Amino acid sequence: MKKTWLIAATVFCELIFCAISALPLDHRLRAPSPSFGAQSPADSVRAAEDGLALTPPMGWYPWNIFGEEPQNEKLIKEIVDALVSSGLKEAGYSYVGPDEGICFYRGDDGLLTSNLERYPSRLRGLGDYIHRKGLKYALYTDAGSRTCSKAMPGTKDHEFEDMRRFAEWRADYIKIDWCNTEGQDIVKTYTTLRDAQRAAGRPVIHSLCSWGEGYPWRWAAAVGHLWRTTGDICAPGQADWGQAMEIASANEKLSDFAGPGHWNDPDMMIVGMPGVSDTQNRTFFSLWCLMAAPLIAGNDLRSMSESTVETLTNFEAIAVDQDPLGVQGKIVRTEGAISLWAEKPLFDGSQAVLVHNQGRHPAKKRVSWTEIGIDGAAPRYVRNLWTHETTGPLPGGITVDVAPGDVAMLRVSEKNDFPMPPILMADSYLVSLRSTGSASQQLTGTITITNKGSAEIPPWRVGEVLPSWLTVTVMRKGKSQTFTNTISTAGLKKGLYHAVVRADNTEPVSGRPMSTLYYDVDLEVTQDVSGPSR
Ligand code: GLA
């Protein structure tokens, strides 16, 4: 019954939105019109089905700092190692992989094949490396005939075989660019790519990258999980503060369209790039968190200053971005150079608030409780998310001093308690087992998921669809839960076996579903095994 509804809703969306591609398109649109109405509930279909990206994806992509040329297996692996050792993994950053940069070719058989000069372990080998580190694998492609620099093939006319190939490489996230798409209908194209992904049978986040072209916020929740709202934030290696602030301003106007499983994407971050000051890092990160933007770092993780690490791993700011309600905050008042951002309710009933001073002089700003839409009579506690200090209870409001270019990022609550939502870290996303000999064996491999949030979460519920050779049990120990994967080889023929395990959970304070967890189990059977045949 539920499934029938989902299919019907999808068809409905397609019928309604096929007209949109006929709108005049402005290449890499900069300032989208704020006047479009909100999406209908049917638009959340894709996330409702796969449970992916129920909070904004966090990770790293190479484009902002490196551009195309230096990308290769060695570099990506070094970045992966730095992501782990710097503490970014612990703070929730997980999706990582190459952007445009000759990763693959199209062979004479029409199928994609890894560029072995740059990726000697092949793209599947890189995926396994990333999964073993407890991270998720991100790849890049284009919906047109070629990628932007024309150096790599696009998916046009190869949608189904390419999504199958990305699934074989074990991608968890695919950024799909919109270059070289002349004459293509944008809604139909991205819808075909969604269908191709479903046919490939692997749950993958689709990150649509049309720079606002085709007004993706109007229709893309049904076909993807996030969509770029603007042009590129910078040319590779050259952070541009003015451009970043223009992008924030354009993205701010689209707050009605974001929510769990479907996010406005104002592009990768410039935090930690050369030329960006510590104050700018803090301001940028605060704006992205208030906007519930995907937190995709774009700096060189191998050479970060302490202050950059501190900014990117500020758990209290990340908690605002990763809040389970998934509301995108907005500007509620502008006075001269001061903008007041609010309307960002959080899962425990508190509110996130940001005062941004874009002027050249220090500013004092009174934030009244009524101004941010909360009962003015009740005194509130205020947590400063950068100094990590709490004040209160304060009746009526708070006065903050904000240095030029800086922000005051606050959390306002009735209680003197500021809980953290779940932030997850995996020890691995790949169980890899091998049986030897012809006698049947029981093999086990574990995956442990640790929650860095404040509340314990209930046990993960493992999906029912598992192959007959695999059973999974979940044990909770404090903030960690261990999935024990037991494999019985009885009756299996020699060969390679693979399963994707799905697990669901609920955030206990808000009762909202948490992003679904997926991991891979590989089994190699080296000889036919005795026992009842399967
Ligand atoms: C587009 C995207 C960028 C990057 C480049 C690669 O410009 O917007 O983020 O992926 O393509 O060429």
XYZ file of C-alpha atoms in Angstrom, residues 25-32 63 100 140-143 146-148 175-182 186 190 207-217 227-233 247 250 254 265-267:
51
model
C 17.613 29.296 -17.817
C 20.455 31.523 -16.777
C 23.726 29.585 -16.800
C 25.107 29.226 -13.247
C 22.401 31.544 -11.927
C 23.638 33.793 -9.098
C 20.621 35.270 -7.338
C 17.615 32.971 -7.394
C 37.607 21.059 -5.990
C 36.328 16.203 -11.632
C 31.726 12.826 -9.343
C 30.045 12.693 -12.733
C 28.070 14.887 -15.113
C 24.557 14.613 -16.517
C 31.134 15.278 -21.018
C 32.177 16.760 -17.669
C 32.865 20.509 -17.441
C 27.853 14.703 -7.296
C 26.181 15.101 -10.687
C 27.269 18.215 -12.587
C 25.280 19.945 -15.348
C 27.911 20.846 -17.977
C 27.550 20.024 -21.695
C 23.822 19.360 -21.419
C 22.614 21.469 -24.353
C 16.856 19.030 -16.605
C 17.965 13.932 -13.160
C 24.047 15.756 -5.109
C 22.654 17.760 -8.035
C 24.979 20.452 -9.332
C 23.166 22.737 -11.784
C 24.199 25.933 -9.924
C 20.536 26.940 -9.506
C 19.757 26.371 -13.182
C 16.278 24.892 -13.638
C 15.301 26.030 -10.091
C 16.060 22.617 -8.541
C 14.607 23.604 -5.147
C 21.113 20.646 -4.990
C 23.466 23.507 -5.615
C 21.591 26.799 -5.434
C 24.282 29.060 -6.928
C 27.412 29.281 -9.064
C 30.818 28.093 -7.828
C 31.979 29.645 -4.572
C 26.117 32.995 -2.200
C 21.081 33.975 -2.358
C 15.444 29.546 -0.237
C 23.581 23.426 -1.185
C 25.420 26.775 -1.240
C 28.606 24.921 -2.325
